[in-house]
GROMACS .gro file of C-alpha atoms in nm:
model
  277
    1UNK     CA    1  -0.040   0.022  -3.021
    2UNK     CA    2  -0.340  -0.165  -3.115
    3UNK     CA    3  -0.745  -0.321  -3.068
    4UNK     CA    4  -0.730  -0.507  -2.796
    5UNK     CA    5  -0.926  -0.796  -2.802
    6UNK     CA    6  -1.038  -0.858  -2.465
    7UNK     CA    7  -1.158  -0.627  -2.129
    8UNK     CA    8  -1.011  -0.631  -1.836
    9UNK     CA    9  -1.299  -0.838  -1.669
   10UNK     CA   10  -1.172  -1.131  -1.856
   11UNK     CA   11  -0.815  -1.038  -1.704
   12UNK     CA   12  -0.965  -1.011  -1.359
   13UNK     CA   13  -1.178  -1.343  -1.427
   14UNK     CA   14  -0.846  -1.532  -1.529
   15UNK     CA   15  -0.667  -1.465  -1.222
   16UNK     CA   16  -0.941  -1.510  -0.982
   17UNK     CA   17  -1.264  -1.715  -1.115
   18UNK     CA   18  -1.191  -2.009  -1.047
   19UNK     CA   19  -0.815  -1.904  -1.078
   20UNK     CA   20  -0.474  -1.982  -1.214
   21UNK     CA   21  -0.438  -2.318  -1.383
   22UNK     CA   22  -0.168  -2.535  -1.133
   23UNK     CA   23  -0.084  -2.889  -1.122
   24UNK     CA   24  -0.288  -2.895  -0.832
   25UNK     CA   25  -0.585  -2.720  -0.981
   26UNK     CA   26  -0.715  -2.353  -1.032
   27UNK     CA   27  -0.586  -2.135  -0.768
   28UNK     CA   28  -0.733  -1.779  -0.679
   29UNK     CA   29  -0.452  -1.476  -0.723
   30UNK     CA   30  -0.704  -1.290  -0.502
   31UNK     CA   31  -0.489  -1.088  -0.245
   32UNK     CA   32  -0.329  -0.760  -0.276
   33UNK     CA   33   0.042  -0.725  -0.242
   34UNK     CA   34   0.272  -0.434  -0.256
   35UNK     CA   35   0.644  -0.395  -0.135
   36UNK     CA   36   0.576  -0.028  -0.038
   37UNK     CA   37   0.527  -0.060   0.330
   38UNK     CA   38   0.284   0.173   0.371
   39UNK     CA   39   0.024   0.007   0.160
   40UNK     CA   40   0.092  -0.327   0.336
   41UNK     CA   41   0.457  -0.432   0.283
   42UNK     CA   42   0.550  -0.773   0.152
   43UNK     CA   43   0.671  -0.940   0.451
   44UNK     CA   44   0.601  -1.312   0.394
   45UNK     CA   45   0.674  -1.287   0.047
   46UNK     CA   46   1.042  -1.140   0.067
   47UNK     CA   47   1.070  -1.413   0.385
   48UNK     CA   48   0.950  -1.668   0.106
   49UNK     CA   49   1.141  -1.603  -0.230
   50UNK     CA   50   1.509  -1.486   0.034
   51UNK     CA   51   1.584  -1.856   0.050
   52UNK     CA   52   1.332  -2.072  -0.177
   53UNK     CA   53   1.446  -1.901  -0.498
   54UNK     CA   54   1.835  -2.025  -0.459
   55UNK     CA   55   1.822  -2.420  -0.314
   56UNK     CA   56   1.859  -2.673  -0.569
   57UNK     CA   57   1.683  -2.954  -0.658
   58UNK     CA   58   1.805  -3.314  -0.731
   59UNK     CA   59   1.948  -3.186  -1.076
   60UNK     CA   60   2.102  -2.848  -0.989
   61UNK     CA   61   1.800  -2.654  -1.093
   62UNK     CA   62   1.683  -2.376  -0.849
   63UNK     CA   63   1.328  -2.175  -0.884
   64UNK     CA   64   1.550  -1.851  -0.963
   65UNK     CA   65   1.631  -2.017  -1.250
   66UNK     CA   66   1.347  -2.227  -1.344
   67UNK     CA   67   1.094  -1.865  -1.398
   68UNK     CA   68   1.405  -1.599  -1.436
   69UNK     CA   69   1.566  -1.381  -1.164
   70UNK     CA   70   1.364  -1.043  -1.321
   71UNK     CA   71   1.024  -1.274  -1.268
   72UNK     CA   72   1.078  -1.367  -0.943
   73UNK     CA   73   1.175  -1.001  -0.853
   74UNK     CA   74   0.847  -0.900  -0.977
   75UNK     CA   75   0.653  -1.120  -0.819
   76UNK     CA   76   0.833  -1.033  -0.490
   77UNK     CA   77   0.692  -0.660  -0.485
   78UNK     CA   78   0.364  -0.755  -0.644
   79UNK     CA   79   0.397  -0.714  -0.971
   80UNK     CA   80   0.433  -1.092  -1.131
   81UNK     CA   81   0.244  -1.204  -1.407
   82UNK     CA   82   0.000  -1.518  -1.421
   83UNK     CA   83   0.272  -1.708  -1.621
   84UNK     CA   84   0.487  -1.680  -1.358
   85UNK     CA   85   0.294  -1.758  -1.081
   86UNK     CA   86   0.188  -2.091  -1.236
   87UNK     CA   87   0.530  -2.153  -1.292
   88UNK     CA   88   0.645  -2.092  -0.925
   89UNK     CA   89   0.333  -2.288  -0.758
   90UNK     CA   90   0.431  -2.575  -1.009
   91UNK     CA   91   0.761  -2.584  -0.915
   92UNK     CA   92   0.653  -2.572  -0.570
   93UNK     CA   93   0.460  -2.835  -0.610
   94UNK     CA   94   0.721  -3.094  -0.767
   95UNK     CA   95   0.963  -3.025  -0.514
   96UNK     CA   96   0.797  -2.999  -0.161
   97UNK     CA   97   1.085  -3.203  -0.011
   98UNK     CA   98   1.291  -2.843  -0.084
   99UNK     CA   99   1.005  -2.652   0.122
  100UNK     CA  100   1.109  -2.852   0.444
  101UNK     CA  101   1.461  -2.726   0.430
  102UNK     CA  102   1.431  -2.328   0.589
  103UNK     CA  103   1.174  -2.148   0.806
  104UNK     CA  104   0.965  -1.857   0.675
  105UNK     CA  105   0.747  -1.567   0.810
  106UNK     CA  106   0.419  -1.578   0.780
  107UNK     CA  107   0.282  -1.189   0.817
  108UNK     CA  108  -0.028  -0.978   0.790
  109UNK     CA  109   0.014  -0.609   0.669
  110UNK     CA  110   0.309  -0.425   0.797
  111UNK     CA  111   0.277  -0.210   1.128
  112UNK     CA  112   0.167   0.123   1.115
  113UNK     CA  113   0.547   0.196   1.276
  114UNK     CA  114   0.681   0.043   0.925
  115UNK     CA  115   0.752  -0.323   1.177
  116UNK     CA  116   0.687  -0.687   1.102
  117UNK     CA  117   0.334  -0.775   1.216
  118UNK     CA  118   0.463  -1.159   1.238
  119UNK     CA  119   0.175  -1.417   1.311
  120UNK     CA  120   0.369  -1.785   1.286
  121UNK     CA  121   0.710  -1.889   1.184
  122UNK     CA  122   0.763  -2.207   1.034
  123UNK     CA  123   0.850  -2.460   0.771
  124UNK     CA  124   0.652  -2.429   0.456
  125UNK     CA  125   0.548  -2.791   0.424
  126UNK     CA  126   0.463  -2.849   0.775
  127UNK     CA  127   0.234  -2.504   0.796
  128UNK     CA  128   0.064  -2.556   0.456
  129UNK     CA  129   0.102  -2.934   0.270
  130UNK     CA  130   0.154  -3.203   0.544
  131UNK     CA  131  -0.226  -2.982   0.669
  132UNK     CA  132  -0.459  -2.960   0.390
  133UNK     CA  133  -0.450  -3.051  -0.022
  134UNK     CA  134  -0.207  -2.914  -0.293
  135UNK     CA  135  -0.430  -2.656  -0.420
  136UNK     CA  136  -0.549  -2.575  -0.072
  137UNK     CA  137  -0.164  -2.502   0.027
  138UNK     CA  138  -0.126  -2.299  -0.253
  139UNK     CA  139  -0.468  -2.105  -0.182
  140UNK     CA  140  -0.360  -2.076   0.194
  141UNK     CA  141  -0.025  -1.895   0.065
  142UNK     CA  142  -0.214  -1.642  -0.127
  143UNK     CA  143  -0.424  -1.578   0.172
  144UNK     CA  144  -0.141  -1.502   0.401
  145UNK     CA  145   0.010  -1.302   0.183
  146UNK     CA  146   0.318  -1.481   0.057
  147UNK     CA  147   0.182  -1.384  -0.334
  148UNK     CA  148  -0.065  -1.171  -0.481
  149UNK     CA  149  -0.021  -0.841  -0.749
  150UNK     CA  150  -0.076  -0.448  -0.649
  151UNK     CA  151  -0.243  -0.215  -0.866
  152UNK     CA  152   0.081  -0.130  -1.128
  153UNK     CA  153   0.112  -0.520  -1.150
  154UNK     CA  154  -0.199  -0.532  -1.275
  155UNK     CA  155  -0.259  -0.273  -1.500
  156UNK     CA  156   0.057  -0.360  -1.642
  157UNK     CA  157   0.048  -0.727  -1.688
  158UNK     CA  158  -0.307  -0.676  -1.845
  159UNK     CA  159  -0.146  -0.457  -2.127
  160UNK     CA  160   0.123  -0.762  -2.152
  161UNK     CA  161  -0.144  -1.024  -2.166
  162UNK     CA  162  -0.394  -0.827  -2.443
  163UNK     CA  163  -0.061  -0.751  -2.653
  164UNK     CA  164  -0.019  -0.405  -2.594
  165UNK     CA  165   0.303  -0.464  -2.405
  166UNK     CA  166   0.591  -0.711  -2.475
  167UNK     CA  167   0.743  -0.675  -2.141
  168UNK     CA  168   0.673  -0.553  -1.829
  169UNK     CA  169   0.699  -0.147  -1.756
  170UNK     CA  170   0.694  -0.037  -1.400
  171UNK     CA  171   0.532   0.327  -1.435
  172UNK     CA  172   0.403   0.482  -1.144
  173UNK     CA  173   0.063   0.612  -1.111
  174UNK     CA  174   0.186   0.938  -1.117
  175UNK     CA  175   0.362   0.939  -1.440
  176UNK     CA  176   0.153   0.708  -1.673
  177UNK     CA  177   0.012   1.089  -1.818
  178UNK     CA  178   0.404   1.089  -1.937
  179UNK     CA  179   0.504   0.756  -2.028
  180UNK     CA  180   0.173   0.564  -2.062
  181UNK     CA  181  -0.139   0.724  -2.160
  182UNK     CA  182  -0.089   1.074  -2.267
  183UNK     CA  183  -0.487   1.202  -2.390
  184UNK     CA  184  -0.649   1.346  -2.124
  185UNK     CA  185  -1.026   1.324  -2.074
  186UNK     CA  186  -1.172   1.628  -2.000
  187UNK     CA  187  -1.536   1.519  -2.009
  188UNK     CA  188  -1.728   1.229  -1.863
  189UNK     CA  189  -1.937   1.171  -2.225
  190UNK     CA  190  -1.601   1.142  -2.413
  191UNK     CA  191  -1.505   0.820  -2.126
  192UNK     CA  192  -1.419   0.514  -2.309
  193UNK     CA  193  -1.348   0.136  -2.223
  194UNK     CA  194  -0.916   0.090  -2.183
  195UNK     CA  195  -0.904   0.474  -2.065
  196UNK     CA  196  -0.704   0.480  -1.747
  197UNK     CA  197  -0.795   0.589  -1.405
  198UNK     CA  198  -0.474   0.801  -1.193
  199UNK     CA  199  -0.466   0.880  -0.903
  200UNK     CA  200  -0.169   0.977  -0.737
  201UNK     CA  201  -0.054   0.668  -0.597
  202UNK     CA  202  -0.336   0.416  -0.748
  203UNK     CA  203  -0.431   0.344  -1.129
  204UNK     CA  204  -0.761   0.163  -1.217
  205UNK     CA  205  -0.842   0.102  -1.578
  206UNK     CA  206  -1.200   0.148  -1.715
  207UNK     CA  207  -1.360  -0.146  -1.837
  208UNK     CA  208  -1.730  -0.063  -1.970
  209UNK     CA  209  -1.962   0.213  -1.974
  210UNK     CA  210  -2.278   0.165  -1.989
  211UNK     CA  211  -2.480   0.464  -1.956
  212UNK     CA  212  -2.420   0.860  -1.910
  213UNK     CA  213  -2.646   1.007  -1.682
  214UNK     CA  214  -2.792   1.359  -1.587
  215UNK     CA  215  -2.559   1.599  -1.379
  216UNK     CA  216  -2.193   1.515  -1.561
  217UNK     CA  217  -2.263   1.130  -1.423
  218UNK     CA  218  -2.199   0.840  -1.618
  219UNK     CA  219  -2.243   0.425  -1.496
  220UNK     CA  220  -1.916   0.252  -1.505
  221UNK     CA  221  -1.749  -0.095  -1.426
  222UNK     CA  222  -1.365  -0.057  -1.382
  223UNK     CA  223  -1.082  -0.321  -1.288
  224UNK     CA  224  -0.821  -0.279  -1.032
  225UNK     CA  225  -0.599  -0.468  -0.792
  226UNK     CA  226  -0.642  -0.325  -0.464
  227UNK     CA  227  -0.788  -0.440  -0.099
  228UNK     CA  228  -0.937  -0.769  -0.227
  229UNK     CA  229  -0.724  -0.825  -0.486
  230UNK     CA  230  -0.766  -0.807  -0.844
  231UNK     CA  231  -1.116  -0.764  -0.881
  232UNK     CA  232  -1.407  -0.580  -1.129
  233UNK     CA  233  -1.635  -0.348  -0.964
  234UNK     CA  234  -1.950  -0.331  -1.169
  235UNK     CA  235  -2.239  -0.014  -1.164
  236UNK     CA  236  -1.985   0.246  -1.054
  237UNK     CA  237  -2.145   0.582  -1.110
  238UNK     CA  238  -1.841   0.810  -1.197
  239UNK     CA  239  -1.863   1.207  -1.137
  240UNK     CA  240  -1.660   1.480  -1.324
  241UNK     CA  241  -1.592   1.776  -1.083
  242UNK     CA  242  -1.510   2.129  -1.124
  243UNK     CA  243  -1.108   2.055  -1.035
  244UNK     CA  244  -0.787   1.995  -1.247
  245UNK     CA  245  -0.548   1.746  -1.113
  246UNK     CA  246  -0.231   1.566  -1.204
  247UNK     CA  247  -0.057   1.735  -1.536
  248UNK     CA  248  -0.363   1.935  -1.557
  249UNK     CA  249  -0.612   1.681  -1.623
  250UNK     CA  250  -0.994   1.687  -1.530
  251UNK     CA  251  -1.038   1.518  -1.173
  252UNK     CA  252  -1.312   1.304  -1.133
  253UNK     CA  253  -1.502   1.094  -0.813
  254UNK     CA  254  -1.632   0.759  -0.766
  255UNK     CA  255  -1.945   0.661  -0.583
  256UNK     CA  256  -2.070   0.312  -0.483
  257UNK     CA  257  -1.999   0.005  -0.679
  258UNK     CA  258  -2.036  -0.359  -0.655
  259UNK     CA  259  -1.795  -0.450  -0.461
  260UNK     CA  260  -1.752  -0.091  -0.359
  261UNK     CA  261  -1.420   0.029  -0.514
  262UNK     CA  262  -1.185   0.062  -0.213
  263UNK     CA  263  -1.000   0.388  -0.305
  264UNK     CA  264  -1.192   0.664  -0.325
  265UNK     CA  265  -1.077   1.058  -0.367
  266UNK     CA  266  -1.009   1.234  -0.686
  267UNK     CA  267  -0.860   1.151  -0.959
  268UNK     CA  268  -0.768   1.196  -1.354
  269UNK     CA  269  -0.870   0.981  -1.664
  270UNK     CA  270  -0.605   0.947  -1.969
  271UNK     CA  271  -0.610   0.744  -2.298
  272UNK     CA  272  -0.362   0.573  -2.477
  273UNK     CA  273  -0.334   0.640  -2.834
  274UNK     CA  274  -0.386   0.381  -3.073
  275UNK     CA  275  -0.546   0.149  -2.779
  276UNK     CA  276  -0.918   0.098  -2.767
  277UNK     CA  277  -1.171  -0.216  -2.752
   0.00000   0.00000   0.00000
């Protein structure tokens, strides 16, 4: 545990503005994806990685083994890191001739029944590179859902990325006041940059406060992957309450936001010792 150098802006800023460095140029990670069905599914993903992972190129190398079978696993439920992803587009993009050789999915967010919502079928290279540039493919793909990170992917692969972490930890919201960040904040003037934001099935991570205000108000920005993507929502005015909430921590709201923040509802702040900016 450790400073950390950098906020989680800059995180958000890497992935997204302009976006991950390719052979093809930057390209955007800007899309939400999660492998629980409920919060979307990952449909064209698992319909991407099921066959592209294991064909070999010229030399016997496959993508499975090019980035590592626990990377591409990650990345398949939304929870890759930006290493990885610029290793899979790259490979992509020196073998096309290996994207014409099985049919894939191409899906919005899973049915409210737990179905397939499936919008085209299709080869990769016909639907995406024989159409429109390199890094226009790859953009396309992110759009329609084939990669993009959920809110534990990004949390987590920001404490890889600032050195906190040396490997990847998948901790659900619920229990990072066990295993991640075990201080809770009780009061909205003790809220610091790096403290984390639970919810019961979402986790945020605070990334500047600039002001506390009257009535137990203070004026945030915090980071999160959710709808939209990985993405910093600036001017948040945060809002202790009167409840307790997960392991017995103070619950707090969030109002307005720029872009708004798209979960709402109560939730808990924690700090992790020895971590600060």
């Amino acid at each position: 545990m450790a400073e950390a150098f950098n906020l989680p802006y800059e995180y958000v800023d890497l992935l997204t503005k302009p976006g991950l460095q390719t052979n093809a140029g930057p390209v955007a990670l800007n899309q939400y994806l999660c492998k629980d069905r409920g919060n979307g599914g990952n449909d064209s993903a698992h319909s991407f990685y099921k066959n592209f992972r294991w064909i070999k190129n010229e030399v016997g190398e496959n993508l499975n083994r090019h980035v590592g079978g626990r990377a591409i696993d990650l990345a398949l439920k939304g929870q890759g890191n930006d290493e990885a992803f610029v290793k899979i587009w790259n490979f992509m993009l020196k073998h096309k001739d290996l994207l014409d050789k099985y049919k894939v999915e191409v899906c919005g967010r899973a049915n409210k029944d737990g179905t397939k919502d499936v919008e085209e079928k299709g080869k990769i290279k016909r639907l995406y590179f024989d159409k429109m540039s390199d890094r226009a493919a790859l953009q396309q793909m992110v759009q329609d859902r084939f990669f993009g990170m959920d809110c534990i992917g990004f949390v987590a692969n920001f404490l890889i990325w600032v050195g906190e972490w040396d490997k990847y930890h998948g901790v659900s919201p619920r229990k990072y006041p066990q295993h991640v960040a075990k201080i809770n904040i009780d009061d909205i003037t003790e809220v610091k940059p790096l403290d984390f934001m639970v919810w019961g099935g979402h986790v945020a991570i605070v990334d500047w406060v600039w002001e506390q205000m009257e009535g137990k108000r203070a004026r945030i920005d915090m980071c999160q992957s959710s709808s939209g993507g990985p993405q910093c929502n600036e001017y948040v005015i945060l809002r202790q309450t009167n409840g307790k909430g997960i392991n017995g921590g103070r619950e707090f709201m969030i109002d307005g936001g720029t872009p708004s923040p798209p979960v709402r509802g109560q939730f808990t702040i924690w700090r992790r010792e020895g971590f600060w900016y």
